[in-house]
Amino acid sequence: RLIAQVLSSMTASLRFDGILNNSLPEFETNLVPFPSIIFAVSSFAPIIPRERGHHESPSVAELTSACFEPASMMVKCDPRHGKYMACCLLYRGDVLPRDLSRTTATIRRQPGVRFVDWSPTGFRIGLNYQPSTAVPGGDLAEVRRACCMIGNHTSVSEVFARIDHKFDLMYAKRAFVHWFVREGMEEGEFSE
């Protein structure tokens, strides 16, 4: 359901009118500085259980700050270990444009959020007044405002390093190699 909320936030500008709408080609243009650097990470806030939904109403600054926390990332990597090349912040619901400029300036000053030197702007903002909806009977609360962050970050290399290490361990035991050899692949191709 979290992934559905992220995808819904990404495509909200296609479905609803907003004052700061982003299209999918704009995401690609802003997030991918070079064709070989396409490693996006995403996060979503607030993640509030249905039972506490009526008691909590985070501010725009709290939502944005939560999106940059390692616990909110949809990929197991620590954004404090690298730098952002670009970042799209997609807000939905009861959010005012004047709050966004103050919030992004505050985020830029946080010590854990760093951008590469050659990225002039760093942020792309999307704002849609249609709030995100909760799935009936689901475990996430219906909230007045939400934020989805999609960023191109260097710490995603941690994920690839873990996958590479696990592959090496499995290949050392020749686990699953027979399936590939049976389909016509040569065993020497794995070591390349």
PDB file of C-alpha atoms in Angstrom:
ATOM      1  CA  ARG A   1       0.000   0.000   0.000  1.00  0.00           C
ATOM      2  CA  LEU A   2       2.947   2.328   0.556  1.00  0.00           C
ATOM      3  CA  ILE A   3       4.177   1.745  -2.968  1.00  0.00           C
ATOM      4  CA  ALA A   4       0.666   2.479  -4.225  1.00  0.00           C
ATOM      5  CA  GLN A   5       0.727   5.806  -2.341  1.00  0.00           C
ATOM      6  CA  VAL A   6       4.065   6.715  -3.939  1.00  0.00           C
ATOM      7  CA  LEU A   7       2.840   5.845  -7.432  1.00  0.00           C
ATOM      8  CA  SER A   8      -0.401   7.687  -6.811  1.00  0.00           C
ATOM      9  CA  SER A   9       1.541  10.785  -5.775  1.00  0.00           C
ATOM     10  CA  MET A  10       3.729  10.557  -8.867  1.00  0.00           C
ATOM     11  CA  THR A  11       0.756  10.382 -11.197  1.00  0.00           C
ATOM     12  CA  ALA A  12      -1.563  12.789  -9.340  1.00  0.00           C
ATOM     13  CA  SER A  13      -0.662  15.636 -11.696  1.00  0.00           C
ATOM     14  CA  LEU A  14      -1.892  13.544 -14.624  1.00  0.00           C
ATOM     15  CA  ARG A  15      -5.234  12.906 -12.951  1.00  0.00           C
ATOM     16  CA  PHE A  16      -5.964  16.156 -11.068  1.00  0.00           C
ATOM     17  CA  ASP A  17      -5.393  19.845 -11.688  1.00  0.00           C
ATOM     18  CA  GLY A  18      -2.859  21.585  -9.508  1.00  0.00           C
ATOM     19  CA  ILE A  19      -0.917  24.806  -9.436  1.00  0.00           C
ATOM     20  CA  LEU A  20       2.513  23.147  -9.622  1.00  0.00           C
ATOM     21  CA  ASN A  21       1.916  20.060 -11.746  1.00  0.00           C
ATOM     22  CA  ASN A  22       4.714  17.802 -12.963  1.00  0.00           C
ATOM     23  CA  SER A  23       4.511  15.354 -15.822  1.00  0.00           C
ATOM     24  CA  LEU A  24       6.439  12.094 -16.021  1.00  0.00           C
ATOM     25  CA  PRO A  25       8.840  13.422 -18.720  1.00  0.00           C
ATOM     26  CA  GLU A  26       9.624  16.347 -16.387  1.00  0.00           C
ATOM     27  CA  PHE A  27      10.615  13.871 -13.677  1.00  0.00           C
ATOM     28  CA  GLU A  28      13.044  12.226 -16.055  1.00  0.00           C
ATOM     29  CA  THR A  29      14.452  15.561 -17.199  1.00  0.00           C
ATOM     30  CA  ASN A  30      14.980  16.815 -13.649  1.00  0.00           C
ATOM     31  CA  LEU A  31      16.106  13.615 -11.959  1.00  0.00           C
ATOM     32  CA  VAL A  32      18.479  12.203 -14.585  1.00  0.00           C
ATOM     33  CA  PRO A  33      21.433  14.513 -15.251  1.00  0.00           C
ATOM     34  CA  PHE A  34      23.200  11.931 -17.439  1.00  0.00           C
ATOM     35  CA  PRO A  35      21.674   8.853 -19.125  1.00  0.00           C
ATOM     36  CA  SER A  36      23.911   6.474 -17.176  1.00  0.00           C
ATOM     37  CA  ILE A  37      22.908   7.892 -13.771  1.00  0.00           C
ATOM     38  CA  ILE A  38      19.364   6.596 -13.282  1.00  0.00           C
ATOM     39  CA  PHE A  39      19.144   5.366  -9.702  1.00  0.00           C
ATOM     40  CA  ALA A  40      16.141   6.883  -7.985  1.00  0.00           C
ATOM     41  CA  VAL A  41      15.200   6.459  -4.360  1.00  0.00           C
ATOM     42  CA  SER A  42      11.796   7.371  -2.990  1.00  0.00           C
ATOM     43  CA  SER A  43      10.148   8.049   0.323  1.00  0.00           C
ATOM     44  CA  PHE A  44       6.697   8.929   1.581  1.00  0.00           C
ATOM     45  CA  ALA A  45       5.378  10.822   4.592  1.00  0.00           C
ATOM     46  CA  PRO A  46       3.371  10.671   6.750  1.00  0.00           C
ATOM     47  CA  ILE A  47       3.171   7.000   7.533  1.00  0.00           C
ATOM     48  CA  ILE A  48       0.503   7.112  10.204  1.00  0.00           C
ATOM     49  CA  PRO A  49      -1.519   4.097  11.369  1.00  0.00           C
ATOM     50  CA  ARG A  50      -5.274   4.364  10.926  1.00  0.00           C
ATOM     51  CA  GLU A  51      -5.828   4.412  14.703  1.00  0.00           C
ATOM     52  CA  ARG A  52      -3.743   7.592  15.153  1.00  0.00           C
ATOM     53  CA  GLY A  53      -4.833   9.383  11.979  1.00  0.00           C
ATOM     54  CA  HIS A  54      -7.311  11.721  13.660  1.00  0.00           C
ATOM     55  CA  HIS A  55      -4.819  12.798  16.334  1.00  0.00           C
ATOM     56  CA  GLU A  56      -1.835  13.674  14.138  1.00  0.00           C
ATOM     57  CA  SER A  57      -1.583  16.371  11.507  1.00  0.00           C
ATOM     58  CA  PRO A  58       2.067  17.018  10.614  1.00  0.00           C
ATOM     59  CA  SER A  59       3.110  20.390   9.208  1.00  0.00           C
ATOM     60  CA  VAL A  60       4.678  20.832   5.774  1.00  0.00           C
ATOM     61  CA  ALA A  61       8.113  21.181   7.367  1.00  0.00           C
ATOM     62  CA  GLU A  62       7.640  17.961   9.353  1.00  0.00           C
ATOM     63  CA  LEU A  63       6.472  16.085   6.244  1.00  0.00           C
ATOM     64  CA  THR A  64       9.435  17.260   4.210  1.00  0.00           C
ATOM     65  CA  SER A  65      11.919  16.502   6.960  1.00  0.00           C
ATOM     66  CA  ALA A  66      10.430  13.015   7.377  1.00  0.00           C
ATOM     67  CA  CYS A  67      10.923  12.313   3.666  1.00  0.00           C
ATOM     68  CA  PHE A  68      14.671  12.772   4.074  1.00  0.00           C
ATOM     69  CA  GLU A  69      14.943  10.411   7.046  1.00  0.00           C
ATOM     70  CA  PRO A  70      16.508   6.973   6.409  1.00  0.00           C
ATOM     71  CA  ALA A  71      13.490   5.227   7.987  1.00  0.00           C
ATOM     72  CA  SER A  72      11.164   6.721   5.352  1.00  0.00           C
ATOM     73  CA  MET A  73      13.163   5.492   2.354  1.00  0.00           C
ATOM     74  CA  MET A  74      11.588   2.805   0.193  1.00  0.00           C
ATOM     75  CA  VAL A  75      15.086   1.473  -0.530  1.00  0.00           C
ATOM     76  CA  LYS A  76      17.362   0.203   2.222  1.00  0.00           C
ATOM     77  CA  CYS A  77      20.093   2.813   1.987  1.00  0.00           C
ATOM     78  CA  ASP A  78      21.210   5.658   4.197  1.00  0.00           C
ATOM     79  CA  PRO A  79      20.946   9.042   2.466  1.00  0.00           C
ATOM     80  CA  ARG A  80      23.388  10.518   4.984  1.00  0.00           C
ATOM     81  CA  HIS A  81      26.193   8.540   3.266  1.00  0.00           C
ATOM     82  CA  GLY A  82      25.959  10.260  -0.090  1.00  0.00           C
ATOM     83  CA  LYS A  83      24.689  13.229  -2.018  1.00  0.00           C
ATOM     84  CA  TYR A  84      21.552  14.074  -3.933  1.00  0.00           C
ATOM     85  CA  MET A  85      21.956  14.855  -7.605  1.00  0.00           C
ATOM     86  CA  ALA A  86      18.346  15.964  -7.898  1.00  0.00           C
ATOM     87  CA  CYS A  87      15.174  15.720  -5.859  1.00  0.00           C
ATOM     88  CA  CYS A  88      11.449  16.000  -6.621  1.00  0.00           C
ATOM     89  CA  LEU A  89       9.118  16.783  -3.743  1.00  0.00           C
ATOM     90  CA  LEU A  90       5.499  16.031  -4.557  1.00  0.00           C
ATOM     91  CA  TYR A  91       2.974  17.468  -2.129  1.00  0.00           C
ATOM     92  CA  ARG A  92      -0.710  16.581  -2.000  1.00  0.00           C
ATOM     93  CA  GLY A  93      -3.537  18.108  -0.024  1.00  0.00           C
ATOM     94  CA  ASP A  94      -3.672  21.134   2.242  1.00  0.00           C
ATOM     95  CA  VAL A  95      -0.302  22.719   1.388  1.00  0.00           C
ATOM     96  CA  LEU A  96       0.334  26.404   0.701  1.00  0.00           C
ATOM     97  CA  PRO A  97       2.999  27.477  -1.834  1.00  0.00           C
ATOM     98  CA  ARG A  98       4.565  29.968   0.595  1.00  0.00           C
ATOM     99  CA  ASP A  99       5.294  27.111   3.029  1.00  0.00           C
ATOM    100  CA  LEU A 100       7.212  25.233   0.343  1.00  0.00           C
ATOM    101  CA  SER A 101       9.949  27.808  -0.238  1.00  0.00           C
ATOM    102  CA  ARG A 102      10.618  28.136   3.487  1.00  0.00           C
ATOM    103  CA  THR A 103      10.671  24.371   3.902  1.00  0.00           C
ATOM    104  CA  THR A 104      13.091  23.701   1.033  1.00  0.00           C
ATOM    105  CA  ALA A 105      15.436  26.399   2.357  1.00  0.00           C
ATOM    106  CA  THR A 106      15.368  24.709   5.767  1.00  0.00           C
ATOM    107  CA  ILE A 107      16.052  21.290   4.251  1.00  0.00           C
ATOM    108  CA  ARG A 108      19.061  22.639   2.340  1.00  0.00           C
ATOM    109  CA  ARG A 109      20.596  23.789   5.644  1.00  0.00           C
ATOM    110  CA  GLN A 110      20.220  20.389   7.331  1.00  0.00           C
ATOM    111  CA  PRO A 111      23.592  18.672   7.777  1.00  0.00           C
ATOM    112  CA  GLY A 112      22.378  15.253   6.600  1.00  0.00           C
ATOM    113  CA  VAL A 113      20.977  16.511   3.273  1.00  0.00           C
ATOM    114  CA  ARG A 114      23.753  17.248   0.806  1.00  0.00           C
ATOM    115  CA  PHE A 115      23.620  17.989  -2.907  1.00  0.00           C
ATOM    116  CA  VAL A 116      26.349  17.613  -5.509  1.00  0.00           C
ATOM    117  CA  ASP A 117      28.171  20.843  -6.297  1.00  0.00           C
ATOM    118  CA  TRP A 118      27.200  20.897  -9.957  1.00  0.00           C
ATOM    119  CA  SER A 119      23.434  20.750  -9.299  1.00  0.00           C
ATOM    120  CA  PRO A 120      22.232  24.367  -9.515  1.00  0.00           C
ATOM    121  CA  THR A 121      18.703  23.999  -8.122  1.00  0.00           C
ATOM    122  CA  GLY A 122      18.497  20.549  -6.590  1.00  0.00           C
ATOM    123  CA  PHE A 123      14.749  20.632  -5.919  1.00  0.00           C
ATOM    124  CA  ARG A 124      11.734  20.268  -8.146  1.00  0.00           C
ATOM    125  CA  ILE A 125       8.410  20.908  -6.419  1.00  0.00           C
ATOM    126  CA  GLY A 126       5.003  19.507  -7.329  1.00  0.00           C
ATOM    127  CA  LEU A 127       1.814  20.611  -5.604  1.00  0.00           C
ATOM    128  CA  ASN A 128      -1.622  19.124  -6.019  1.00  0.00           C
ATOM    129  CA  TYR A 129      -4.530  20.126  -3.794  1.00  0.00           C
ATOM    130  CA  GLN A 130      -6.230  16.728  -4.105  1.00  0.00           C
ATOM    131  CA  PRO A 131      -5.330  14.855  -0.887  1.00  0.00           C
ATOM    132  CA  SER A 132      -4.219  11.252  -1.031  1.00  0.00           C
ATOM    133  CA  THR A 133      -6.885   8.723  -0.194  1.00  0.00           C
ATOM    134  CA  ALA A 134      -6.652   5.796   2.149  1.00  0.00           C
ATOM    135  CA  VAL A 135      -7.722   2.321   1.120  1.00  0.00           C
ATOM    136  CA  PRO A 136     -10.932   1.378   2.947  1.00  0.00           C
ATOM    137  CA  GLY A 137     -10.067  -1.151   5.631  1.00  0.00           C
ATOM    138  CA  GLY A 138      -6.350  -0.473   5.123  1.00  0.00           C
ATOM    139  CA  ASP A 139      -3.792   0.181   7.812  1.00  0.00           C
ATOM    140  CA  LEU A 140      -2.784   3.712   6.716  1.00  0.00           C
ATOM    141  CA  ALA A 141      -4.727   6.723   7.962  1.00  0.00           C
ATOM    142  CA  GLU A 142      -6.396   9.226   5.672  1.00  0.00           C
ATOM    143  CA  VAL A 143      -4.408  12.457   6.011  1.00  0.00           C
ATOM    144  CA  ARG A 144      -4.971  16.074   5.005  1.00  0.00           C
ATOM    145  CA  ARG A 145      -1.523  16.467   3.445  1.00  0.00           C
ATOM    146  CA  ALA A 146       1.217  14.144   2.253  1.00  0.00           C
ATOM    147  CA  CYS A 147       4.634  14.363   0.642  1.00  0.00           C
ATOM    148  CA  CYS A 148       6.406  11.972  -1.702  1.00  0.00           C
ATOM    149  CA  MET A 149      10.093  12.434  -2.417  1.00  0.00           C
ATOM    150  CA  ILE A 150      11.810  10.965  -5.460  1.00  0.00           C
ATOM    151  CA  GLY A 151      15.519  11.591  -5.534  1.00  0.00           C
ATOM    152  CA  ASN A 152      18.545  10.617  -7.529  1.00  0.00           C
ATOM    153  CA  HIS A 153      21.043   9.757  -4.791  1.00  0.00           C
ATOM    154  CA  THR A 154      24.519   8.301  -4.707  1.00  0.00           C
ATOM    155  CA  SER A 155      23.835   6.112  -1.643  1.00  0.00           C
ATOM    156  CA  VAL A 156      21.823   3.724  -3.794  1.00  0.00           C
ATOM    157  CA  SER A 157      25.216   2.192  -4.577  1.00  0.00           C
ATOM    158  CA  GLU A 158      24.944   0.525  -1.142  1.00  0.00           C
ATOM    159  CA  VAL A 159      22.048  -1.535  -2.503  1.00  0.00           C
ATOM    160  CA  PHE A 160      24.023  -2.643  -5.531  1.00  0.00           C
ATOM    161  CA  ALA A 161      27.037  -3.506  -3.361  1.00  0.00           C
ATOM    162  CA  ARG A 162      24.833  -5.761  -1.182  1.00  0.00           C
ATOM    163  CA  ILE A 163      23.342  -7.477  -4.246  1.00  0.00           C
ATOM    164  CA  ASP A 164      26.806  -7.942  -5.756  1.00  0.00           C
ATOM    165  CA  HIS A 165      28.106  -9.452  -2.513  1.00  0.00           C
ATOM    166  CA  LYS A 166      25.149 -11.865  -2.283  1.00  0.00           C
ATOM    167  CA  PHE A 167      25.656 -12.876  -5.923  1.00  0.00           C
ATOM    168  CA  ASP A 168      29.329 -13.604  -5.254  1.00  0.00           C
ATOM    169  CA  LEU A 169      28.432 -15.778  -2.262  1.00  0.00           C
ATOM    170  CA  MET A 170      25.863 -17.746  -4.259  1.00  0.00           C
ATOM    171  CA  TYR A 171      28.148 -18.095  -7.277  1.00  0.00           C
ATOM    172  CA  ALA A 172      30.970 -19.397  -5.069  1.00  0.00           C
ATOM    173  CA  LYS A 173      28.638 -22.291  -4.170  1.00  0.00           C
ATOM    174  CA  ARG A 174      27.457 -22.549  -7.806  1.00  0.00           C
ATOM    175  CA  ALA A 175      23.887 -22.051  -6.592  1.00  0.00           C
ATOM    176  CA  PHE A 176      21.347 -21.889  -9.433  1.00  0.00           C
ATOM    177  CA  VAL A 177      24.075 -21.958 -12.112  1.00  0.00           C
ATOM    178  CA  HIS A 178      22.756 -25.230 -13.519  1.00  0.00           C
ATOM    179  CA  TRP A 179      19.481 -23.520 -14.514  1.00  0.00           C
ATOM    180  CA  PHE A 180      21.298 -20.993 -16.658  1.00  0.00           C
ATOM    181  CA  VAL A 181      23.641 -23.577 -18.179  1.00  0.00           C
ATOM    182  CA  ARG A 182      20.652 -25.736 -19.058  1.00  0.00           C
ATOM    183  CA  GLU A 183      19.136 -22.784 -20.976  1.00  0.00           C
ATOM    184  CA  GLY A 184      22.301 -22.360 -23.065  1.00  0.00           C
ATOM    185  CA  MET A 185      24.373 -19.881 -21.097  1.00  0.00           C
ATOM    186  CA  GLU A 186      28.009 -20.741 -20.463  1.00  0.00           C
ATOM    187  CA  GLU A 187      29.282 -20.836 -16.900  1.00  0.00           C
ATOM    188  CA  GLY A 188      32.199 -18.544 -17.778  1.00  0.00           C
ATOM    189  CA  GLU A 189      29.777 -15.702 -18.522  1.00  0.00           C
ATOM    190  CA  PHE A 190      29.025 -15.347 -14.808  1.00  0.00           C
ATOM    191  CA  SER A 191      32.602 -14.368 -13.963  1.00  0.00           C
ATOM    192  CA  GLU A 192      32.700 -11.512 -16.499  1.00  0.00           C
TER     193      GLU A 192
END
